[in-house]
Short mmCIF file of C-alpha atoms in Angstrom, two decimals:
data_model
loop_
_atom_site.label_atom_id
_atom_site.label_comp_id
_atom_site.label_asym_id
_atom_site.label_seq_id
_atom_site.Cartn_x
_atom_site.Cartn_y
_atom_site.Cartn_z
CA MET A 1 98.26 -43.71 -53.09
CA ALA A 2 101.85 -43.22 -51.96
CA ALA A 3 102.78 -44.37 -48.44
CA HIS A 4 104.41 -41.88 -46.06
CA ASP A 5 107.37 -43.22 -44.09
CA VAL A 6 107.05 -41.44 -40.74
CA GLN A 7 110.35 -42.81 -39.50
CA THR A 8 112.27 -40.93 -42.15
CA SER A 9 113.10 -37.54 -40.74
CA SER A 10 115.70 -34.89 -41.66
CA THR A 11 116.56 -31.35 -40.62
CA THR A 12 115.46 -30.13 -44.08
CA GLN A 13 111.85 -31.06 -43.40
CA GLN A 14 109.36 -28.42 -42.29
CA PRO A 15 108.83 -28.29 -38.48
CA ALA A 16 105.14 -29.30 -38.91
CA VAL A 17 106.21 -32.36 -40.99
CA GLN A 18 108.63 -33.44 -38.30
CA LEU A 19 106.05 -32.98 -35.56
CA VAL A 20 103.41 -34.96 -37.44
CA ASN A 21 105.86 -37.82 -38.12
CA ARG A 22 106.85 -37.99 -34.45
CA LEU A 23 103.20 -37.89 -33.41
CA LEU A 24 102.13 -40.70 -35.72
CA LEU A 25 105.19 -42.80 -34.88
CA ASP A 26 104.53 -42.46 -31.17
CA ALA A 27 100.82 -43.30 -31.61
CA ALA A 28 101.61 -46.39 -33.64
CA ASN A 29 104.22 -47.63 -31.20
CA ALA A 30 101.81 -47.03 -28.32
CA GLY A 31 99.25 -49.23 -29.96
CA ALA A 32 96.70 -46.42 -30.37
CA SER A 33 93.60 -47.16 -32.48
CA ASP A 34 92.75 -43.48 -32.85
CA VAL A 35 94.51 -40.08 -32.57
CA HIS A 36 92.36 -37.04 -31.64
CA LEU A 37 93.61 -33.52 -32.37
CA GLU A 38 91.16 -31.04 -30.95
CA SER A 39 91.47 -27.33 -31.71
CA GLN A 40 91.00 -25.29 -28.60
CA GLU A 41 91.38 -21.61 -27.70
CA ARG A 42 95.12 -22.09 -26.91
CA GLY A 43 96.31 -24.65 -29.34
CA LEU A 44 95.76 -28.35 -30.00
CA ARG A 45 94.77 -30.96 -27.48
CA VAL A 46 96.17 -34.33 -28.48
CA ARG A 47 94.86 -37.65 -27.20
CA TYR A 48 95.43 -41.28 -28.08
CA ARG A 49 92.70 -43.93 -27.74
CA ILE A 50 94.49 -46.92 -26.27
CA ASP A 51 92.51 -50.02 -25.35
CA GLY A 52 89.31 -48.08 -25.81
CA VAL A 53 90.17 -45.19 -23.44
CA LEU A 54 91.41 -41.71 -24.39
CA GLN A 55 94.76 -40.64 -22.89
CA ASP A 56 96.28 -37.16 -23.09
CA VAL A 57 99.75 -36.72 -24.58
CA PRO A 58 102.00 -33.64 -24.65
CA ALA A 59 100.50 -30.95 -26.99
CA PRO A 60 102.51 -29.35 -29.82
CA PRO A 61 103.28 -25.62 -29.73
CA GLU A 62 100.29 -23.35 -30.44
CA SER A 63 102.12 -21.65 -33.26
CA VAL A 64 102.12 -24.74 -35.44
CA ARG A 65 98.45 -25.80 -34.96
CA GLU A 66 97.22 -24.82 -38.43
CA ALA A 67 100.39 -26.21 -40.06
CA ILE A 68 99.87 -29.61 -38.39
CA VAL A 69 96.28 -29.76 -39.56
CA SER A 70 97.27 -28.74 -43.04
CA ARG A 71 99.99 -31.43 -43.12
CA LEU A 72 97.51 -34.11 -42.16
CA LYS A 73 95.10 -32.93 -44.87
CA VAL A 74 97.90 -33.01 -47.45
CA MET A 75 98.75 -36.60 -46.48
CA ALA A 76 95.08 -37.56 -46.92
CA GLU A 77 94.91 -35.63 -50.20
CA LEU A 78 92.22 -33.23 -48.87
CA ASP A 79 91.68 -29.60 -49.83
CA ILE A 80 93.68 -27.52 -47.40
CA THR A 81 92.02 -24.28 -48.50
CA GLU A 82 88.55 -25.32 -47.41
CA ARG A 83 88.25 -25.05 -43.63
CA ARG A 84 84.57 -24.51 -43.27
CA GLN A 85 83.50 -27.98 -44.34
CA ALA A 86 84.02 -31.50 -42.87
CA HIS A 87 86.31 -33.78 -44.90
CA ASP A 88 87.05 -37.46 -44.97
CA GLY A 89 90.12 -39.02 -46.56
CA ARG A 90 92.72 -41.76 -46.33
CA ALA A 91 96.49 -41.94 -46.02
CA ARG A 92 99.04 -44.76 -45.86
CA LEU A 93 101.93 -44.83 -43.42
CA VAL A 94 104.99 -46.98 -43.11
CA VAL A 95 106.12 -47.58 -39.49
CA GLY A 96 108.93 -49.99 -38.79
CA GLY A 97 108.42 -51.87 -42.03
CA ARG A 98 104.67 -52.38 -41.49
CA GLU A 99 102.03 -50.43 -43.40
CA LEU A 100 99.15 -48.66 -41.71
CA ASP A 101 95.94 -47.51 -43.32
CA VAL A 102 94.87 -44.16 -41.78
CA ARG A 103 91.27 -42.86 -42.05
CA VAL A 104 91.34 -39.04 -41.67
CA SER A 105 88.27 -37.03 -40.66
CA THR A 106 88.24 -33.27 -40.13
CA LEU A 107 85.56 -31.13 -38.51
CA PRO A 108 85.30 -27.29 -38.42
CA THR A 109 84.90 -26.25 -34.76
CA LEU A 110 84.74 -22.98 -32.78
CA HIS A 111 88.55 -22.55 -32.61
CA GLY A 112 89.58 -24.18 -35.87
CA GLU A 113 89.63 -27.62 -37.48
CA SER A 114 89.73 -30.76 -35.33
CA VAL A 115 91.08 -34.00 -36.77
CA VAL A 116 90.55 -37.65 -35.86
CA LEU A 117 92.81 -40.33 -37.29
CA ARG A 118 91.82 -44.03 -37.24
CA LEU A 119 94.92 -46.28 -37.49
CA LEU A 120 94.43 -49.70 -39.06
CA ASP A 121 97.23 -52.21 -39.42
CA THR A 122 96.56 -53.73 -42.85
CA VAL A 123 99.06 -56.58 -42.28
CA ARG A 124 97.90 -57.76 -38.85
CA ARG A 125 95.38 -60.64 -39.08
CA PRO A 126 92.20 -60.48 -37.04
CA MET A 127 92.13 -62.53 -33.84
CA GLY A 128 90.74 -66.04 -33.78
CA LEU A 129 87.61 -67.03 -31.92
CA ASP A 130 89.59 -68.61 -29.10
CA GLN A 131 91.49 -65.34 -28.51
CA LEU A 132 88.45 -63.19 -27.81
CA GLY A 133 88.09 -64.15 -24.15
CA MET A 134 84.91 -66.26 -24.64
CA ALA A 135 83.99 -68.95 -22.07
CA GLU A 136 84.33 -72.42 -23.40
CA ASP A 137 80.62 -73.23 -23.26
CA THR A 138 79.77 -69.94 -25.04
CA LEU A 139 82.35 -70.63 -27.69
CA ALA A 140 81.08 -74.17 -28.25
CA ALA A 141 77.47 -72.99 -28.53
CA LEU A 142 78.43 -70.20 -30.96
CA GLN A 143 80.40 -72.57 -33.19
CA HIS A 144 77.43 -74.92 -33.25
CA CYS A 145 75.14 -72.15 -34.41
CA ALA A 146 77.60 -70.98 -36.97
CA ALA A 147 77.75 -74.44 -38.45
CA SER A 148 74.17 -74.06 -39.73
CA PRO A 149 74.02 -73.79 -43.48
CA ASN A 150 71.44 -71.03 -43.30
CA GLY A 151 69.93 -68.46 -40.97
CA MET A 152 71.14 -65.27 -39.31
CA LEU A 153 73.78 -64.97 -36.61
CA LEU A 154 73.98 -61.47 -35.11
CA THR A 155 76.46 -59.68 -32.89
CA THR A 156 75.18 -56.64 -30.97
CA GLY A 157 76.54 -53.88 -28.74
CA PRO A 158 77.47 -50.25 -28.81
CA THR A 159 80.04 -48.75 -31.16
CA GLY A 160 83.55 -49.96 -30.40
CA SER A 161 82.49 -53.13 -28.59
CA GLY A 162 84.35 -55.48 -30.96
CA LYS A 163 81.37 -56.74 -33.06
CA THR A 164 83.26 -56.62 -36.37
CA SER A 165 86.26 -58.40 -34.84
CA THR A 166 83.99 -61.23 -33.70
CA LEU A 167 82.46 -61.58 -37.13
CA TYR A 168 85.89 -61.65 -38.73
CA ALA A 169 86.91 -64.40 -36.32
CA LEU A 170 83.78 -66.37 -37.24
CA VAL A 171 84.49 -65.95 -40.98
CA GLN A 172 88.02 -67.23 -40.48
CA ARG A 173 86.65 -70.29 -38.64
CA LEU A 174 84.06 -70.90 -41.42
CA SER A 175 86.53 -70.43 -44.28
CA SER A 176 87.75 -73.82 -45.52
CA GLY A 177 88.02 -73.10 -49.20
CA ARG A 178 84.91 -75.13 -50.03
CA GLU A 179 82.46 -72.25 -49.72
CA LYS A 180 82.08 -68.75 -51.13
CA ILE A 181 82.05 -65.95 -48.54
CA VAL A 182 81.15 -62.42 -49.64
CA SER A 183 81.10 -59.37 -47.36
CA VAL A 184 79.75 -55.82 -47.65
CA GLU A 185 81.32 -53.37 -45.23
CA ASP A 186 81.57 -49.69 -44.48
CA PRO A 187 84.49 -49.47 -44.33
CA VAL A 188 86.53 -52.59 -44.96
CA GLU A 189 88.78 -52.72 -41.87
CA TYR A 190 90.95 -55.70 -42.65
CA GLU A 191 91.56 -57.80 -45.75
CA LEU A 192 90.39 -61.37 -45.18
CA PRO A 193 92.02 -64.08 -47.29
CA GLY A 194 89.48 -66.08 -49.30
CA VAL A 195 86.69 -63.54 -48.79
CA VAL A 196 85.26 -61.27 -51.52
CA GLN A 197 84.96 -57.91 -49.73
CA VAL A 198 82.78 -55.15 -51.14
CA PRO A 199 83.22 -51.61 -49.71
CA VAL A 200 80.11 -49.42 -49.45
CA ARG A 201 80.30 -46.22 -51.50
CA GLU A 202 77.23 -44.15 -50.92
CA ARG A 203 78.29 -41.37 -53.30
CA GLY A 204 78.71 -43.90 -56.09
CA GLY A 205 75.35 -45.49 -55.42
CA MET A 206 76.81 -48.68 -53.90
CA THR A 207 74.62 -48.83 -50.79
CA PHE A 208 74.23 -51.78 -48.39
CA ASP A 209 70.97 -53.03 -49.87
CA ARG A 210 72.13 -52.56 -53.51
CA ALA A 211 75.39 -54.35 -52.83
CA LEU A 212 73.51 -57.19 -51.12
CA ARG A 213 71.16 -57.70 -54.06
CA SER A 214 74.14 -57.90 -56.38
CA MET A 215 76.03 -60.25 -54.06
CA LEU A 216 73.15 -62.73 -54.09
CA ARG A 217 73.69 -63.21 -57.80
CA HIS A 218 77.32 -64.34 -57.15
CA ASP A 219 76.22 -67.70 -55.62
CA PRO A 220 77.45 -67.07 -52.05
CA ASP A 221 77.26 -69.50 -49.19
CA VAL A 222 78.01 -67.04 -46.42
CA LEU A 223 77.19 -63.31 -46.37
CA LEU A 224 78.85 -60.90 -43.94
CA VAL A 225 76.94 -57.64 -43.70
CA GLY A 226 78.67 -54.85 -41.77
CA GLU A 227 75.49 -53.54 -40.13
CA LEU A 228 71.65 -53.90 -40.28
CA ARG A 229 71.01 -50.18 -40.39
CA ASP A 230 67.76 -49.77 -42.32
CA PRO A 231 64.63 -51.77 -43.25
CA GLU A 232 65.77 -52.35 -46.83
CA THR A 233 69.03 -54.01 -45.75
CA VAL A 234 67.22 -56.11 -43.07
CA GLU A 235 64.65 -57.31 -45.67
CA VAL A 236 67.32 -58.51 -48.06
CA CYS A 237 69.21 -60.30 -45.29
CA VAL A 238 66.10 -62.05 -44.01
CA GLN A 239 65.24 -63.22 -47.52
CA ALA A 240 68.86 -64.45 -47.99
CA ALA A 241 68.62 -66.39 -44.69
CA LEU A 242 65.34 -67.93 -45.82
CA THR A 243 66.79 -69.02 -49.15
CA GLY A 244 69.69 -71.09 -47.84
CA HIS A 245 72.41 -68.58 -46.99
CA LEU A 246 74.18 -68.00 -43.70
CA VAL A 247 74.08 -64.32 -42.83
CA LEU A 248 76.43 -62.73 -40.27
CA SER A 249 75.75 -59.15 -39.26
CA THR A 250 75.65 -56.58 -36.42
CA LEU A 251 73.03 -54.50 -34.62
CA HIS A 252 73.21 -51.68 -32.07
CA THR A 253 71.33 -52.84 -28.98
CA ASN A 254 72.27 -53.08 -25.30
CA ASP A 255 71.82 -56.85 -24.90
CA ALA A 256 71.03 -59.95 -26.85
CA PRO A 257 67.24 -60.19 -26.29
CA SER A 258 66.79 -56.58 -27.41
CA ALA A 259 68.13 -57.50 -30.84
CA LEU A 260 65.04 -59.64 -31.53
CA THR A 261 62.70 -56.78 -30.66
CA ARG A 262 64.85 -54.39 -32.72
CA LEU A 263 64.25 -56.53 -35.79
CA LEU A 264 60.54 -56.27 -35.15
CA ASP A 265 60.89 -52.48 -34.92
CA LEU A 266 62.64 -52.55 -38.33
CA GLY A 267 59.56 -54.08 -39.88
CA VAL A 268 60.39 -57.81 -39.89
CA ALA A 269 57.36 -60.06 -39.27
CA PRO A 270 57.58 -61.95 -35.97
CA TYR A 271 57.39 -65.36 -37.62
CA LEU A 272 60.34 -64.41 -39.90
CA VAL A 273 62.45 -63.25 -36.93
CA GLY A 274 61.75 -66.58 -35.21
CA SER A 275 62.48 -68.71 -38.27
CA THR A 276 65.69 -66.99 -39.45
CA VAL A 277 67.66 -65.81 -36.39
CA GLU A 278 69.79 -68.69 -34.98
CA ALA A 279 71.59 -66.82 -32.21
CA VAL A 280 72.48 -63.34 -31.00
CA LEU A 281 75.81 -62.52 -29.30
CA ALA A 282 75.90 -59.32 -27.21
CA GLN A 283 79.33 -58.10 -26.24
CA ARG A 284 81.50 -55.45 -24.58
CA LEU A 285 85.26 -54.85 -24.43
CA ALA A 286 87.02 -54.49 -21.10
CA ARG A 287 90.69 -53.74 -20.64
CA ARG A 288 93.01 -56.56 -19.64
CA LEU A 289 95.19 -56.17 -16.57
CA CYS A 290 98.86 -55.65 -17.26
CA PRO A 291 100.65 -58.92 -16.45
CA ASP A 292 103.73 -57.09 -15.28
CA CYS A 293 102.18 -55.03 -12.47
CA ALA A 294 98.76 -56.46 -11.54
CA LEU A 295 98.32 -57.11 -7.80
CA GLY A 296 96.13 -59.68 -6.05
CA VAL A 297 93.95 -58.47 -3.11
CA ALA A 298 91.05 -59.72 -1.03
CA ALA A 299 87.76 -59.12 -2.71
CA PRO A 300 85.44 -56.65 -0.89
CA GLU A 301 82.26 -58.16 0.62
CA ALA A 302 80.03 -56.24 -1.83
CA VAL A 303 81.89 -57.70 -4.77
CA ARG A 304 81.82 -61.26 -3.31
CA GLU A 305 78.07 -60.91 -2.77
CA GLU A 306 77.51 -59.74 -6.34
CA MET A 307 79.57 -62.60 -7.67
CA ARG A 308 77.67 -65.12 -5.58
CA GLN A 309 74.39 -63.77 -7.01
CA GLU A 310 75.71 -64.47 -10.48
CA GLY A 311 77.03 -67.95 -9.66
CA VAL A 312 80.71 -66.93 -9.42
CA ALA A 313 82.77 -67.61 -6.32
CA SER A 314 86.10 -65.93 -5.59
CA ASP A 315 87.68 -64.47 -2.43
CA PHE A 316 90.51 -62.78 -4.30
CA ILE A 317 90.65 -60.37 -7.24
CA ARG A 318 93.37 -58.47 -9.02
CA VAL A 319 93.73 -54.70 -9.25
CA ALA A 320 95.52 -52.34 -11.62
CA VAL A 321 98.76 -50.73 -10.46
CA GLY A 322 100.62 -49.22 -13.39
CA CYS A 323 104.15 -49.58 -14.77
CA PRO A 324 106.22 -48.40 -17.81
CA ALA A 325 105.09 -51.43 -19.86
CA CYS A 326 101.42 -50.28 -19.71
CA ARG A 327 102.19 -46.51 -19.74
CA GLY A 328 101.14 -46.25 -16.11
CA THR A 329 97.53 -47.36 -16.75
CA GLY A 330 97.67 -50.86 -15.21
CA TYR A 331 96.04 -52.25 -18.36
CA ARG A 332 97.36 -53.76 -21.62
CA GLY A 333 95.10 -55.14 -24.28
CA ARG A 334 91.38 -55.91 -24.12
CA THR A 335 89.09 -58.90 -23.61
CA GLY A 336 85.54 -59.57 -24.51
CA ILE A 337 82.49 -59.88 -22.22
CA PHE A 338 79.78 -61.88 -23.90
CA GLU A 339 76.11 -62.87 -23.69
CA LEU A 340 74.86 -65.53 -26.09
CA LEU A 341 71.15 -65.98 -26.74
CA VAL A 342 70.41 -69.18 -28.69
CA VAL A 343 67.00 -69.02 -30.32
CA ASP A 344 65.24 -72.23 -29.42
CA ASP A 345 61.58 -73.23 -29.90
CA GLU A 346 60.35 -71.46 -26.74
CA VAL A 347 62.16 -68.24 -27.65
CA ARG A 348 60.68 -68.44 -31.15
CA ASP A 349 57.21 -68.80 -29.72
CA ALA A 350 57.80 -65.78 -27.47
CA VAL A 351 58.94 -63.72 -30.46
CA VAL A 352 55.86 -64.69 -32.44
CA ARG A 353 53.72 -63.61 -29.45
CA ARG A 354 55.64 -60.28 -29.58
CA ASP A 355 56.82 -60.64 -25.98
CA GLY A 356 58.98 -57.72 -24.77
CA ALA A 357 62.76 -57.74 -24.34
CA GLY A 358 62.39 -58.20 -20.58
CA GLN A 359 60.28 -61.32 -21.03
CA LEU A 360 62.65 -62.70 -23.60
CA ARG A 361 65.61 -62.07 -21.23
CA ARG A 362 63.94 -63.93 -18.41
CA LEU A 363 63.21 -66.85 -20.72
CA ALA A 364 66.75 -66.90 -22.03
CA LEU A 365 68.23 -66.84 -18.51
CA GLU A 366 65.99 -69.78 -17.56
CA HIS A 367 67.38 -71.66 -20.52
CA GLY A 368 70.98 -71.17 -19.42
CA MET A 369 72.05 -67.91 -21.01
CA ARG A 370 74.96 -66.31 -19.08
CA SER A 371 74.29 -62.54 -18.77
CA LEU A 372 76.85 -59.84 -19.65
CA ARG A 373 77.22 -59.08 -15.95
CA ALA A 374 77.81 -62.70 -15.01
CA ASP A 375 80.46 -63.00 -17.73
CA GLY A 376 82.13 -59.88 -16.50
CA TRP A 377 82.39 -61.36 -13.02
CA ARG A 378 83.82 -64.53 -14.57
CA GLN A 379 86.61 -62.47 -16.02
CA VAL A 380 87.16 -60.68 -12.73
CA ALA A 381 87.35 -63.93 -10.80
CA ALA A 382 89.83 -65.29 -13.38
CA GLY A 383 92.06 -62.25 -12.76
CA VAL A 384 91.75 -61.06 -16.42
CA THR A 385 90.21 -57.69 -15.64
CA THR A 386 89.06 -55.57 -12.75
CA VAL A 387 85.82 -54.62 -10.98
CA GLU A 388 86.28 -51.03 -12.14
CA GLU A 389 86.43 -52.13 -15.76
CA VAL A 390 83.27 -54.24 -15.54
CA VAL A 391 81.47 -51.33 -13.88
CA ARG A 392 82.76 -48.95 -16.57
CA VAL A 393 81.49 -51.02 -19.54
CA LEU A 394 78.29 -52.17 -17.77
CA PRO A 395 77.42 -49.19 -15.55
CA ALA A 396 73.64 -49.81 -15.28
CA ALA A 397 73.95 -53.34 -14.13
CA LEU A 398 76.73 -52.79 -11.61
CA GLY A 399 76.26 -49.27 -10.21
CA SER A 400 75.18 -50.50 -6.72
CA VAL A 401 78.38 -52.54 -6.44
CA HIS A 402 80.53 -49.60 -7.37
CA ALA A 403 78.99 -47.47 -4.64
CA PRO A 404 77.84 -49.90 -1.88
CA LYS A 405 77.14 -47.18 0.72
CA ARG A 406 74.27 -45.57 -1.17
CA PRO A 407 71.65 -48.19 -0.34
CA ALA A 408 72.48 -47.91 3.37
CA ALA A 409 72.21 -44.13 3.16
CA ARG A 410 68.83 -44.46 1.45
CA ARG A 411 67.68 -46.88 4.21
CA ARG A 412 68.67 -44.41 6.88
CA SER A 413 66.88 -41.62 4.98
CA ARG A 414 63.72 -43.70 4.72
CA ALA A 415 63.94 -44.61 8.44
CA ARG A 416 64.22 -40.92 9.36
CA LYS A 417 61.23 -40.07 7.16
CA ALA A 418 59.18 -42.83 8.72
CA GLU A 419 60.12 -41.74 12.26
CA THR A 420 59.16 -38.12 11.39
CA LYS A 421 55.81 -39.28 10.02
CA ARG A 422 55.20 -41.38 13.21
CA ALA A 423 56.04 -38.34 15.35
CA GLN A 424 53.74 -36.11 13.33
CA ALA A 425 50.94 -38.65 13.59
CA ALA A 426 51.42 -38.96 17.37
CA ALA A 427 51.47 -35.16 17.70
CA GLY A 428 48.26 -35.02 15.57
CA ASP A 429 46.58 -37.59 17.82
CA ALA A 430 47.58 -35.68 20.95
CA THR A 431 46.27 -32.43 19.48
CA GLY A 432 43.00 -34.14 18.52
CA ARG A 433 42.57 -35.53 22.05
CA ALA A 434 43.29 -32.13 23.55
CA ASP A 435 40.73 -30.49 21.25
CA ASP A 436 38.16 -33.16 22.20
CA ALA A 437 38.81 -32.61 25.89
CA SER A 438 38.47 -28.84 25.47
CA SER A 439 35.24 -29.21 23.57
CA HIS A 440 33.86 -31.55 26.21
CA SER A 441 34.81 -29.14 29.06
CA GLY A 442 33.17 -26.27 27.22
CA ALA A 443 30.01 -28.25 26.77
CA GLU A 444 29.82 -29.10 30.45
CA ALA A 445 30.30 -25.43 31.38
CA HIS A 446 27.52 -24.44 29.04
CA ASP A 447 25.21 -27.00 30.57
#
């Protein structure tokens, strides 16, 4: 596949080609991970996803909407005449001497085709474990678990929470040249030196479970599985972990304890979950404050109280301001928020008893697990990120801190309701006494 140099531009090129080149060049220079081109009634809406958040950019003229979409489909070697079907393709770009792998996806919508581009820097190496933002004790415990010659080590969280990046960092730490590491991924995001990487091709019959069964015949020491998405894949991974392989994979759950109950839901016997899973790392990604414009302020009382409840003490925090270096957002780059559940004997016994995720969470916290919320406050106290970012990525846990006035309003409402009930009860008692007195007087008159 030929690479397109988007920096090469001339007046002889079509206007749509020049617009697409400028768009892709600007997105790459801005550090965007995705480019969204959404067909609307009056043209294209263009947005970049930078540090996990979509940002609007100036839209191209309405008259060139179809030409821009067609140009992108040509670059990805897609059929430009078929506009009623969704398409997926790939393109390669050259930007400033570095090569980008672009995943192109089109979707027919009400007002035309919408396109999403995923930009992957094929040259950039994945970050190391010590660059992810992990606390020292969490990092040490994770490395200890990864040193096991067999078992399963899982990362969990929603889409886009950095799970694959964490697994890549683990693989780099494990890779010493004395072991064979094989991965099966959909898709392969980055090339890892010393790792045999197998891309999933559903159309060709190369599914996760089929690739895994073939990989086990290649004498691997470590298996990296992109996702445990179905019972067949989970079964093969569990058997691999039982037969002396270290398996690294991901799940989609909200926290670390829920990953254990999720495996039970996928049909794994409780005793197998307890005997194969070494640890579960839940994570989120929060934006880092821009070092050029972040401002230190006194922490509000509600924030200090929440920090104290999680064992974090800080009277000052930093807030986002915005400058040209961060495109006015106040943030530049991202950091991880982590929750590591190490499966010890008591947790194994709880899994075998089929205890729920809530019971597993309480047990893990008693054994020293730092929750996602507590780790978020650790990052706030260190001045790495902001309260708003922690609330954004962990809304359920921190909603009361984000809006501290609501509980007081609810207390006032409850007080008013209680006062009304007391008044109604008092009025009812008075009415009852009046009725009794009237009945008594009537009875005397009758006598």
